[in-house]
PDB file of C-alpha atoms in Angstrom:
ATOM      1  CA  MET A  18     -40.246 -21.836  -4.764  1.00 50.00           C
ATOM      2  CA  THR A  19     -38.662 -22.989  -1.502  1.00 63.00           C
ATOM      3  CA  LEU A  20     -39.178 -21.111   1.753  1.00 52.00           C
ATOM      4  CA  VAL A  21     -35.498 -20.068   1.849  1.00 52.00           C
ATOM      5  CA  HIS A  22     -35.672 -18.745  -1.722  1.00 56.00           C
ATOM      6  CA  ALA A  23     -38.867 -16.823  -0.920  1.00 43.00           C
ATOM      7  CA  PHE A  24     -37.239 -15.286   2.131  1.00 46.00           C
ATOM      8  CA  GLU A  25     -34.163 -14.267   0.103  1.00 52.00           C
ATOM      9  CA  THR A  26     -36.394 -12.682  -2.553  1.00 46.00           C
ATOM     10  CA  ILE A  27     -38.346 -10.717   0.057  1.00 41.00           C
ATOM     11  CA  LEU A  28     -35.110  -9.578   1.737  1.00 47.00           C
ATOM     12  CA  GLU A  29     -33.565  -8.506  -1.567  1.00 52.00           C
ATOM     13  CA  THR A  30     -36.700  -6.579  -2.513  1.00 42.00           C
ATOM     14  CA  TYR A  31     -36.763  -4.929   0.901  1.00 45.00           C
ATOM     15  CA  GLN A  32     -33.128  -3.866   0.618  1.00 51.00           C
ATOM     16  CA  THR A  33     -33.555  -2.377  -2.861  1.00 50.00           C
ATOM     17  CA  GLU A  34     -36.757  -0.486  -2.041  1.00 62.00           C
ATOM     18  CA  ASP A  35     -36.380   3.136  -1.022  1.00 75.00           C
ATOM     19  CA  SER A  36     -36.626   3.694   2.708  1.00 89.00           C
ATOM     20  CA  VAL A  37     -39.595   5.667   4.036  1.00 95.00           C
ATOM     21  CA  LEU A  38     -36.908   7.969   5.404  1.00 95.00           C
ATOM     22  CA  GLN A  39     -35.517   8.661   1.925  1.00 96.00           C
ATOM     23  CA  PRO A  40     -37.529  11.846   1.164  1.00 95.00           C
ATOM     24  CA  MET A  41     -36.564  13.409   4.475  1.00 95.00           C
ATOM     25  CA  TRP A  42     -32.921  12.353   4.054  1.00 96.00           C
ATOM     26  CA  ASP A  43     -32.813  13.724   0.506  1.00 96.00           C
ATOM     27  CA  TYR A  44     -34.164  17.066   1.703  1.00 96.00           C
ATOM     28  CA  VAL A  45     -31.658  17.575   4.533  1.00 94.00           C
ATOM     29  CA  ARG A  46     -28.783  16.130   2.475  1.00 94.00           C
ATOM     30  CA  LEU A  47     -29.395  18.431  -0.489  1.00 93.00           C
ATOM     31  CA  ASN A  48     -30.365  21.575   1.424  1.00 95.00           C
ATOM     32  CA  HIS A  49     -28.225  21.435   4.572  1.00 93.00           C
ATOM     33  CA  SER A  50     -25.183  19.520   3.403  1.00 91.00           C
ATOM     34  CA  GLU A  51     -22.532  21.863   4.808  1.00 89.00           C
ATOM     35  CA  THR A  52     -24.125  21.879   8.251  1.00 90.00           C
ATOM     36  CA  LEU A  53     -24.535  18.108   8.427  1.00 91.00           C
ATOM     37  CA  ARG A  54     -21.005  17.405   7.174  1.00 88.00           C
ATOM     38  CA  SER A  55     -19.362  19.610   9.789  1.00 85.00           C
ATOM     39  CA  PRO A  56     -17.579  17.807  12.667  1.00 80.00           C
ATOM     40  CA  LEU A  57     -19.241  20.389  14.930  1.00 83.00           C
ATOM     41  CA  PHE A  58     -22.744  19.158  14.093  1.00 89.00           C
ATOM     42  CA  PRO A  59     -22.823  16.043  16.352  1.00 89.00           C
ATOM     43  CA  VAL A  60     -21.521  18.093  19.292  1.00 87.00           C
ATOM     44  CA  ILE A  61     -24.099  20.838  18.838  1.00 90.00           C
ATOM     45  CA  LEU A  62     -26.812  18.193  18.376  1.00 93.00           C
ATOM     46  CA  THR A  63     -26.001  16.356  21.610  1.00 93.00           C
ATOM     47  CA  VAL A  64     -25.452  19.471  23.742  1.00 91.00           C
ATOM     48  CA  ALA A  65     -28.681  21.093  22.521  1.00 94.00           C
ATOM     49  CA  SER A  66     -30.567  17.818  23.035  1.00 96.00           C
ATOM     50  CA  TYR A  67     -29.243  17.547  26.578  1.00 96.00           C
ATOM     51  CA  PHE A  68     -30.457  20.942  27.752  1.00 94.00           C
ATOM     52  CA  VAL A  69     -33.788  20.674  25.907  1.00 96.00           C
ATOM     53  CA  LEU A  70     -34.483  17.233  27.413  1.00 97.00           C
ATOM     54  CA  CYS A  71     -33.481  18.366  30.905  1.00 97.00           C
ATOM     55  CA  LEU A  72     -35.853  21.325  30.786  1.00 97.00           C
ATOM     56  CA  PRO A  73     -39.191  19.507  31.484  1.00 96.00           C
ATOM     57  CA  TYR A  74     -37.678  17.697  34.483  1.00 96.00           C
ATOM     58  CA  LEU A  75     -36.130  20.937  35.703  1.00 95.00           C
ATOM     59  CA  VAL A  76     -39.576  22.551  35.674  1.00 95.00           C
ATOM     60  CA  CYS A  77     -40.938  19.591  37.658  1.00 94.00           C
ATOM     61  CA  ASP A  78     -38.127  19.953  40.221  1.00 93.00           C
ATOM     62  CA  ILE A  79     -38.708  23.696  40.596  1.00 91.00           C
ATOM     63  CA  MET A  80     -42.471  23.312  41.000  1.00 91.00           C
ATOM     64  CA  GLY A  81     -42.054  20.387  43.385  1.00 85.00           C
ATOM     65  CA  LYS A  82     -45.047  19.708  45.625  1.00 85.00           C
ATOM     66  CA  LYS A  83     -46.998  22.533  43.999  1.00 87.00           C
ATOM     67  CA  TRP A  84     -47.757  19.972  41.274  1.00 91.00           C
ATOM     68  CA  PRO A  85     -49.069  16.953  43.241  1.00 92.00           C
ATOM     69  CA  ALA A  86     -50.165  15.176  40.042  1.00 91.00           C
ATOM     70  CA  ILE A  87     -46.494  15.179  38.915  1.00 91.00           C
ATOM     71  CA  ASN A  88     -44.842  14.925  42.313  1.00 90.00           C
ATOM     72  CA  ARG A  89     -46.542  11.597  43.025  1.00 92.00           C
ATOM     73  CA  TYR A  90     -44.181  10.041  40.482  1.00 93.00           C
ATOM     74  CA  LYS A  91     -41.111  11.340  42.316  1.00 94.00           C
ATOM     75  CA  ILE A  92     -39.029   8.338  43.434  1.00 93.00           C
ATOM     76  CA  GLN A  93     -37.733  10.106  46.544  1.00 91.00           C
ATOM     77  CA  PRO A  94     -40.445  12.755  47.096  1.00 90.00           C
ATOM     78  CA  ASP A  95     -38.867  14.152  50.259  1.00 88.00           C
ATOM     79  CA  LYS A  96     -35.557  14.898  48.518  1.00 91.00           C
ATOM     80  CA  MET A  97     -36.041  17.702  46.023  1.00 91.00           C
ATOM     81  CA  PRO A  98     -32.955  19.378  44.512  1.00 93.00           C
ATOM     82  CA  THR A  99     -32.192  22.788  45.958  1.00 93.00           C
ATOM     83  CA  THR A 100     -31.272  25.863  43.936  1.00 93.00           C
ATOM     84  CA  ALA A 101     -27.649  25.439  45.027  1.00 95.00           C
ATOM     85  CA  MET A 102     -27.609  21.846  43.764  1.00 95.00           C
ATOM     86  CA  LEU A 103     -29.097  22.835  40.409  1.00 94.00           C
ATOM     87  CA  LEU A 104     -26.595  25.669  39.991  1.00 95.00           C
ATOM     88  CA  HIS A 105     -23.673  23.450  40.964  1.00 95.00           C
ATOM     89  CA  CYS A 106     -24.552  20.795  38.370  1.00 96.00           C
ATOM     90  CA  SER A 107     -25.170  23.439  35.711  1.00 94.00           C
ATOM     91  CA  GLY A 108     -21.798  25.000  36.492  1.00 95.00           C
ATOM     92  CA  VAL A 109     -19.931  21.683  36.257  1.00 95.00           C
ATOM     93  CA  THR A 110     -21.666  20.871  32.960  1.00 94.00           C
ATOM     94  CA  LEU A 111     -20.877  24.261  31.427  1.00 92.00           C
ATOM     95  CA  TYR A 112     -17.280  24.120  32.712  1.00 94.00           C
ATOM     96  CA  ASN A 113     -16.708  20.711  31.098  1.00 93.00           C
ATOM     97  CA  HIS A 114     -18.273  21.773  27.816  1.00 89.00           C
ATOM     98  CA  VAL A 115     -16.369  25.053  27.592  1.00 88.00           C
ATOM     99  CA  LEU A 116     -12.976  23.574  28.514  1.00 90.00           C
ATOM    100  CA  LEU A 117     -13.256  20.075  27.005  1.00 87.00           C
ATOM    101  CA  VAL A 118     -16.119  19.453  24.612  1.00 84.00           C
ATOM    102  CA  PHE A 119     -16.032  22.581  22.467  1.00 83.00           C
ATOM    103  CA  PRO A 120     -12.209  22.747  22.157  1.00 85.00           C
ATOM    104  CA  ALA A 121     -12.237  19.093  21.030  1.00 78.00           C
ATOM    105  CA  ALA A 122     -15.010  19.889  18.552  1.00 78.00           C
ATOM    106  CA  VAL A 123     -13.113  22.874  17.154  1.00 78.00           C
ATOM    107  CA  ALA A 124      -9.975  20.739  16.841  1.00 77.00           C
ATOM    108  CA  GLN A 125     -11.976  18.174  14.855  1.00 70.00           C
ATOM    109  CA  TRP A 126     -13.405  20.948  12.707  1.00 69.00           C
ATOM    110  CA  MET A 127      -9.889  22.214  11.917  1.00 72.00           C
ATOM    111  CA  TRP A 128      -8.124  18.878  11.393  1.00 72.00           C
ATOM    112  CA  ARG A 129     -10.777  16.432  10.266  1.00 68.00           C
ATOM    113  CA  PRO A 130     -12.239  16.541   6.747  1.00 69.00           C
ATOM    114  CA  SER A 131     -15.961  16.972   6.300  1.00 72.00           C
ATOM    115  CA  VAL A 132     -17.979  13.781   6.542  1.00 76.00           C
ATOM    116  CA  PRO A 133     -19.380  12.501   3.203  1.00 83.00           C
ATOM    117  CA  LEU A 134     -23.143  12.050   3.173  1.00 91.00           C
ATOM    118  CA  PRO A 135     -24.421   8.769   1.700  1.00 93.00           C
ATOM    119  CA  GLU A 136     -27.175   9.090  -0.877  1.00 94.00           C
ATOM    120  CA  ARG A 137     -29.250   6.236   0.499  1.00 96.00           C
ATOM    121  CA  ALA A 138     -31.214   6.628   3.725  1.00 97.00           C
ATOM    122  CA  PRO A 139     -31.311   3.795   6.266  1.00 97.00           C
ATOM    123  CA  THR A 140     -34.418   1.664   6.451  1.00 96.00           C
ATOM    124  CA  LEU A 141     -36.491   1.852   9.628  1.00 96.00           C
ATOM    125  CA  LEU A 142     -35.185  -1.599  10.567  1.00 96.00           C
ATOM    126  CA  GLU A 143     -31.576  -0.479  10.089  1.00 97.00           C
ATOM    127  CA  LEU A 144     -32.246   2.656  12.120  1.00 97.00           C
ATOM    128  CA  ALA A 145     -33.880   0.800  15.018  1.00 97.00           C
ATOM    129  CA  GLY A 146     -31.307  -1.999  14.930  1.00 97.00           C
ATOM    130  CA  GLY A 147     -28.402   0.440  14.862  1.00 98.00           C
ATOM    131  CA  VAL A 148     -29.705   2.501  17.779  1.00 98.00           C
ATOM    132  CA  THR A 149     -30.398  -0.633  19.834  1.00 97.00           C
ATOM    133  CA  GLY A 150     -27.005  -2.136  18.995  1.00 98.00           C
ATOM    134  CA  ASN A 151     -25.205   1.043  20.036  1.00 98.00           C
ATOM    135  CA  LEU A 152     -27.122   1.224  23.316  1.00 97.00           C
ATOM    136  CA  LEU A 153     -26.296  -2.409  24.120  1.00 97.00           C
ATOM    137  CA  LEU A 154     -22.608  -1.951  23.281  1.00 98.00           C
ATOM    138  CA  PHE A 155     -22.361   1.230  25.362  1.00 98.00           C
ATOM    139  CA  ASP A 156     -24.167  -0.506  28.231  1.00 97.00           C
ATOM    140  CA  PHE A 157     -21.459  -3.196  28.301  1.00 97.00           C
ATOM    141  CA  GLN A 158     -18.581  -0.711  28.064  1.00 97.00           C
ATOM    142  CA  TYR A 159     -19.890   1.576  30.767  1.00 97.00           C
ATOM    143  CA  PHE A 160     -20.781  -1.333  33.048  1.00 97.00           C
ATOM    144  CA  ILE A 161     -17.101  -2.369  33.117  1.00 97.00           C
ATOM    145  CA  TRP A 162     -15.884   1.246  33.484  1.00 97.00           C
ATOM    146  CA  HIS A 163     -18.426   1.973  36.204  1.00 97.00           C
ATOM    147  CA  PHE A 164     -17.700  -1.249  38.122  1.00 97.00           C
ATOM    148  CA  LEU A 165     -13.936  -0.572  38.142  1.00 97.00           C
ATOM    149  CA  HIS A 166     -14.409   3.048  39.196  1.00 96.00           C
ATOM    150  CA  HIS A 167     -16.376   1.894  42.230  1.00 97.00           C
ATOM    151  CA  LYS A 168     -14.144  -1.027  43.191  1.00 96.00           C
ATOM    152  CA  ILE A 169     -10.787   0.766  42.853  1.00 96.00           C
ATOM    153  CA  ARG A 170     -10.852   3.525  45.430  1.00 96.00           C
ATOM    154  CA  TRP A 171      -8.336   5.816  43.685  1.00 96.00           C
ATOM    155  CA  LEU A 172     -10.412   5.776  40.502  1.00 95.00           C
ATOM    156  CA  TYR A 173     -13.593   6.477  42.444  1.00 96.00           C
ATOM    157  CA  VAL A 174     -12.193   9.359  44.494  1.00 96.00           C
ATOM    158  CA  THR A 175     -10.291  10.911  41.595  1.00 95.00           C
ATOM    159  CA  PHE A 176     -12.797  10.589  38.771  1.00 95.00           C
ATOM    160  CA  HIS A 177     -16.264   9.362  39.758  1.00 96.00           C
ATOM    161  CA  ALA A 178     -17.073  10.626  43.246  1.00 95.00           C
ATOM    162  CA  ILE A 179     -18.390  13.978  41.970  1.00 95.00           C
ATOM    163  CA  HIS A 180     -21.291  12.148  40.319  1.00 95.00           C
ATOM    164  CA  HIS A 181     -22.309  10.697  43.678  1.00 95.00           C
ATOM    165  CA  ASN A 182     -22.626  13.987  45.520  1.00 94.00           C
ATOM    166  CA  TYR A 183     -26.383  13.436  45.471  1.00 92.00           C
ATOM    167  CA  ALA A 184     -28.167  10.317  46.767  1.00 91.00           C
ATOM    168  CA  ALA A 185     -31.356  11.422  45.040  1.00 93.00           C
ATOM    169  CA  PRO A 186     -30.500  12.047  41.373  1.00 94.00           C
ATOM    170  CA  PHE A 187     -32.148  14.714  39.234  1.00 96.00           C
ATOM    171  CA  ALA A 188     -31.935  15.541  35.519  1.00 96.00           C
ATOM    172  CA  LEU A 189     -29.182  18.165  35.685  1.00 95.00           C
ATOM    173  CA  ALA A 190     -26.997  15.708  37.649  1.00 96.00           C
ATOM    174  CA  THR A 191     -26.744  13.540  34.510  1.00 96.00           C
ATOM    175  CA  GLN A 192     -23.624  15.340  33.301  1.00 94.00           C
ATOM    176  CA  CYS A 193     -22.295  16.374  36.677  1.00 95.00           C
ATOM    177  CA  LEU A 194     -19.166  14.405  35.812  1.00 94.00           C
ATOM    178  CA  SER A 195     -15.419  14.652  35.966  1.00 94.00           C
ATOM    179  CA  GLY A 196     -13.711  15.594  32.731  1.00 92.00           C
ATOM    180  CA  TRP A 197     -12.278  12.079  32.431  1.00 93.00           C
ATOM    181  CA  GLU A 198     -15.714  10.447  32.642  1.00 95.00           C
ATOM    182  CA  LEU A 199     -17.237  12.881  30.160  1.00 92.00           C
ATOM    183  CA  VAL A 200     -14.395  12.284  27.679  1.00 90.00           C
ATOM    184  CA  THR A 201     -14.748   8.500  28.083  1.00 93.00           C
ATOM    185  CA  VAL A 202     -18.514   8.582  27.514  1.00 93.00           C
ATOM    186  CA  GLY A 203     -18.062  10.887  24.520  1.00 89.00           C
ATOM    187  CA  PHE A 204     -15.368   8.628  23.060  1.00 90.00           C
ATOM    188  CA  TRP A 205     -17.602   5.531  23.144  1.00 93.00           C
ATOM    189  CA  THR A 206     -20.598   7.452  21.841  1.00 93.00           C
ATOM    190  CA  THR A 207     -18.511   8.580  18.865  1.00 89.00           C
ATOM    191  CA  LEU A 208     -16.615   5.323  18.272  1.00 93.00           C
ATOM    192  CA  ASN A 209     -19.409   2.752  18.601  1.00 96.00           C
ATOM    193  CA  PRO A 210     -21.423   3.808  15.515  1.00 95.00           C
ATOM    194  CA  ILE A 211     -18.186   3.592  13.493  1.00 93.00           C
ATOM    195  CA  LEU A 212     -17.496   0.082  14.818  1.00 95.00           C
ATOM    196  CA  LEU A 213     -21.057  -0.965  13.972  1.00 96.00           C
ATOM    197  CA  ARG A 214     -20.821   0.748  10.543  1.00 95.00           C
ATOM    198  CA  CYS A 215     -23.955   2.778  11.103  1.00 96.00           C
ATOM    199  CA  HIS A 216     -25.483   5.238   8.670  1.00 96.00           C
ATOM    200  CA  LEU A 217     -24.974   8.869   9.726  1.00 95.00           C
ATOM    201  CA  LEU A 218     -28.693   9.302  10.352  1.00 96.00           C
ATOM    202  CA  THR A 219     -28.613   6.252  12.629  1.00 97.00           C
ATOM    203  CA  THR A 220     -25.580   7.690  14.413  1.00 96.00           C
ATOM    204  CA  TRP A 221     -27.285  10.996  15.092  1.00 96.00           C
ATOM    205  CA  MET A 222     -30.473   9.262  16.206  1.00 97.00           C
ATOM    206  CA  PHE A 223     -28.450   7.106  18.609  1.00 97.00           C
ATOM    207  CA  MET A 224     -26.790  10.206  20.067  1.00 96.00           C
ATOM    208  CA  VAL A 225     -30.138  11.875  20.754  1.00 97.00           C
ATOM    209  CA  VAL A 226     -31.734   8.688  22.127  1.00 97.00           C
ATOM    210  CA  HIS A 227     -28.694   8.083  24.319  1.00 97.00           C
ATOM    211  CA  VAL A 228     -28.953  11.587  25.747  1.00 97.00           C
ATOM    212  CA  TYR A 229     -32.670  11.017  26.390  1.00 97.00           C
ATOM    213  CA  VAL A 230     -32.285   7.699  28.222  1.00 96.00           C
ATOM    214  CA  SER A 231     -29.351   9.057  30.246  1.00 97.00           C
ATOM    215  CA  VAL A 232     -31.384  12.071  31.367  1.00 97.00           C
ATOM    216  CA  GLU A 233     -34.374   9.844  32.106  1.00 96.00           C
ATOM    217  CA  ASP A 234     -32.207   7.493  34.195  1.00 96.00           C
ATOM    218  CA  HIS A 235     -31.210  10.428  36.398  1.00 96.00           C
ATOM    219  CA  CYS A 236     -34.456  12.405  36.364  1.00 95.00           C
ATOM    220  CA  GLY A 237     -35.718  11.115  39.724  1.00 94.00           C
ATOM    221  CA  TYR A 238     -39.228  10.487  38.369  1.00 95.00           C
ATOM    222  CA  ASP A 239     -40.784   7.181  37.371  1.00 93.00           C
ATOM    223  CA  PHE A 240     -43.511   8.255  34.972  1.00 94.00           C
ATOM    224  CA  PRO A 241     -45.884   5.788  33.246  1.00 92.00           C
ATOM    225  CA  TRP A 242     -44.064   6.440  29.955  1.00 91.00           C
ATOM    226  CA  SER A 243     -40.626   5.652  31.373  1.00 91.00           C
ATOM    227  CA  MET A 244     -38.664   3.213  29.215  1.00 90.00           C
ATOM    228  CA  SER A 245     -38.563   0.694  32.078  1.00 88.00           C
ATOM    229  CA  ARG A 246     -42.364   0.547  32.080  1.00 89.00           C
ATOM    230  CA  LEU A 247     -42.667   0.341  28.294  1.00 90.00           C
ATOM    231  CA  ILE A 248     -40.070  -2.435  27.838  1.00 89.00           C
ATOM    232  CA  PRO A 249     -41.358  -5.665  29.446  1.00 86.00           C
ATOM    233  CA  PHE A 250     -39.736  -8.483  31.449  1.00 84.00           C
ATOM    234  CA  GLY A 251     -37.406  -6.240  33.476  1.00 84.00           C
ATOM    235  CA  VAL A 252     -34.956  -6.012  30.580  1.00 90.00           C
ATOM    236  CA  TYR A 253     -34.523  -2.267  31.011  1.00 93.00           C
ATOM    237  CA  GLY A 254     -33.691  -0.616  34.326  1.00 89.00           C
ATOM    238  CA  GLY A 255     -34.613   3.028  33.958  1.00 91.00           C
ATOM    239  CA  PRO A 256     -34.835   5.743  36.616  1.00 94.00           C
ATOM    240  CA  SER A 257     -35.880   3.505  39.523  1.00 91.00           C
ATOM    241  CA  LYS A 258     -32.938   1.152  38.988  1.00 93.00           C
ATOM    242  CA  HIS A 259     -30.419   3.967  38.717  1.00 94.00           C
ATOM    243  CA  ASP A 260     -31.942   5.748  41.702  1.00 94.00           C
ATOM    244  CA  VAL A 261     -31.123   2.653  43.768  1.00 93.00           C
ATOM    245  CA  HIS A 262     -27.514   2.854  42.531  1.00 95.00           C
ATOM    246  CA  HIS A 263     -27.199   6.357  43.977  1.00 94.00           C
ATOM    247  CA  GLN A 264     -28.589   5.073  47.280  1.00 91.00           C
ATOM    248  CA  LYS A 265     -26.564   1.819  47.222  1.00 92.00           C
ATOM    249  CA  PRO A 266     -23.477   2.667  45.142  1.00 93.00           C
ATOM    250  CA  ASN A 267     -22.142  -0.898  44.910  1.00 94.00           C
ATOM    251  CA  THR A 268     -25.176  -2.096  42.981  1.00 95.00           C
ATOM    252  CA  ASN A 269     -26.784  -1.538  39.562  1.00 96.00           C
ATOM    253  CA  PHE A 270     -23.686  -0.473  37.637  1.00 97.00           C
ATOM    254  CA  ALA A 271     -25.129  -0.847  34.126  1.00 96.00           C
ATOM    255  CA  PRO A 272     -26.478   2.492  32.886  1.00 94.00           C
ATOM    256  CA  HIS A 273     -29.571   1.267  31.047  1.00 94.00           C
ATOM    257  CA  PHE A 274     -30.256  -2.461  30.855  1.00 95.00           C
ATOM    258  CA  SER A 275     -30.411  -5.037  33.655  1.00 94.00           C
ATOM    259  CA  HIS A 276     -28.705  -8.169  32.284  1.00 95.00           C
ATOM    260  CA  TRP A 277     -25.071  -7.363  33.171  1.00 96.00           C
ATOM    261  CA  ASP A 278     -25.871  -6.647  36.817  1.00 96.00           C
ATOM    262  CA  LYS A 279     -27.905  -9.850  37.048  1.00 95.00           C
ATOM    263  CA  LEU A 280     -25.086 -11.875  35.458  1.00 96.00           C
ATOM    264  CA  PHE A 281     -22.391 -10.440  37.752  1.00 95.00           C
ATOM    265  CA  GLY A 282     -24.467 -10.443  40.942  1.00 95.00           C
ATOM    266  CA  THR A 283     -24.595  -6.662  41.355  1.00 95.00           C
ATOM    267  CA  HIS A 284     -28.321  -6.279  40.664  1.00 94.00           C
ATOM    268  CA  ALA A 285     -30.397  -4.670  43.411  1.00 92.00           C
ATOM    269  CA  GLU A 286     -34.168  -4.891  43.310  1.00 83.00           C
ATOM    270  CA  PHE A 287     -36.125  -1.690  42.969  1.00 73.00           C
ATOM    271  CA  SER A 288     -39.761  -0.636  43.170  1.00 62.00           C
ATOM    272  CA  PHE A 289     -41.614   1.633  40.802  1.00 52.00           C
ATOM    273  CA  ALA A 290     -42.787   4.912  42.258  1.00 47.00           C
ATOM    274  CA  LYS A 291     -46.124   4.606  44.031  1.00 49.00           C
ATOM    275  CA  THR A 292     -48.847   6.628  42.349  1.00 43.00           C
ATOM    276  CA  GLN A 293     -51.666   6.290  44.845  1.00 39.00           C
TER     277      GLN A 293
END
């Protein structure tokens, strides 16, 4: 048996074997089909994920210097968000969701047929590959959008300036966005898994992971478990890189990874938070 033939046999066996995710997928597919097939489900999933993931960072911001063991990871320790800042960002987020996100979701619910659920679950490799592929594609799309909205003054003032009200970002500032930016981000988040032909479970996992990394990028803390510390070789930017963007707005346009800024000469060096 040649090496190529052996590889093809292994690959074919792998593809025909049931995924380790199959029992879990069978359970939710058979017992919660109506919920999962609803066009409202992805919206509820992402909105709930956003507020749940913001909560730990919000507690850290409220406690501030009362928790020195946590505060030492604050990237800009002398710039804590005030109550007014937290309320403003919460208000903008709720306003956008009430007037834009939920009406769009209801419209989908009324006009779009329920999504069919595939019987087969994705393999772990398909799940990880799909999530990574979606993150990389979104990173490219938003890099271009972000670059243009900084370089063209009308676009910046009209649509993006609200996100730069704060030079020291914090978790609730993640979705302190104009309606246009929120709709654009939501459009790509919805479209990209379709373009990449992802399984629904992969799509939902991508949505939750994307919410997590977006909140982490804005959290203002550089913890040891930050993605930028876990992924080697400076491939991933993380909260320190994005914090620099809010201090130097013409740098570090890519939301997550570092390669596009390095290729286009917009990368600005950053330092991890000091923990001594």
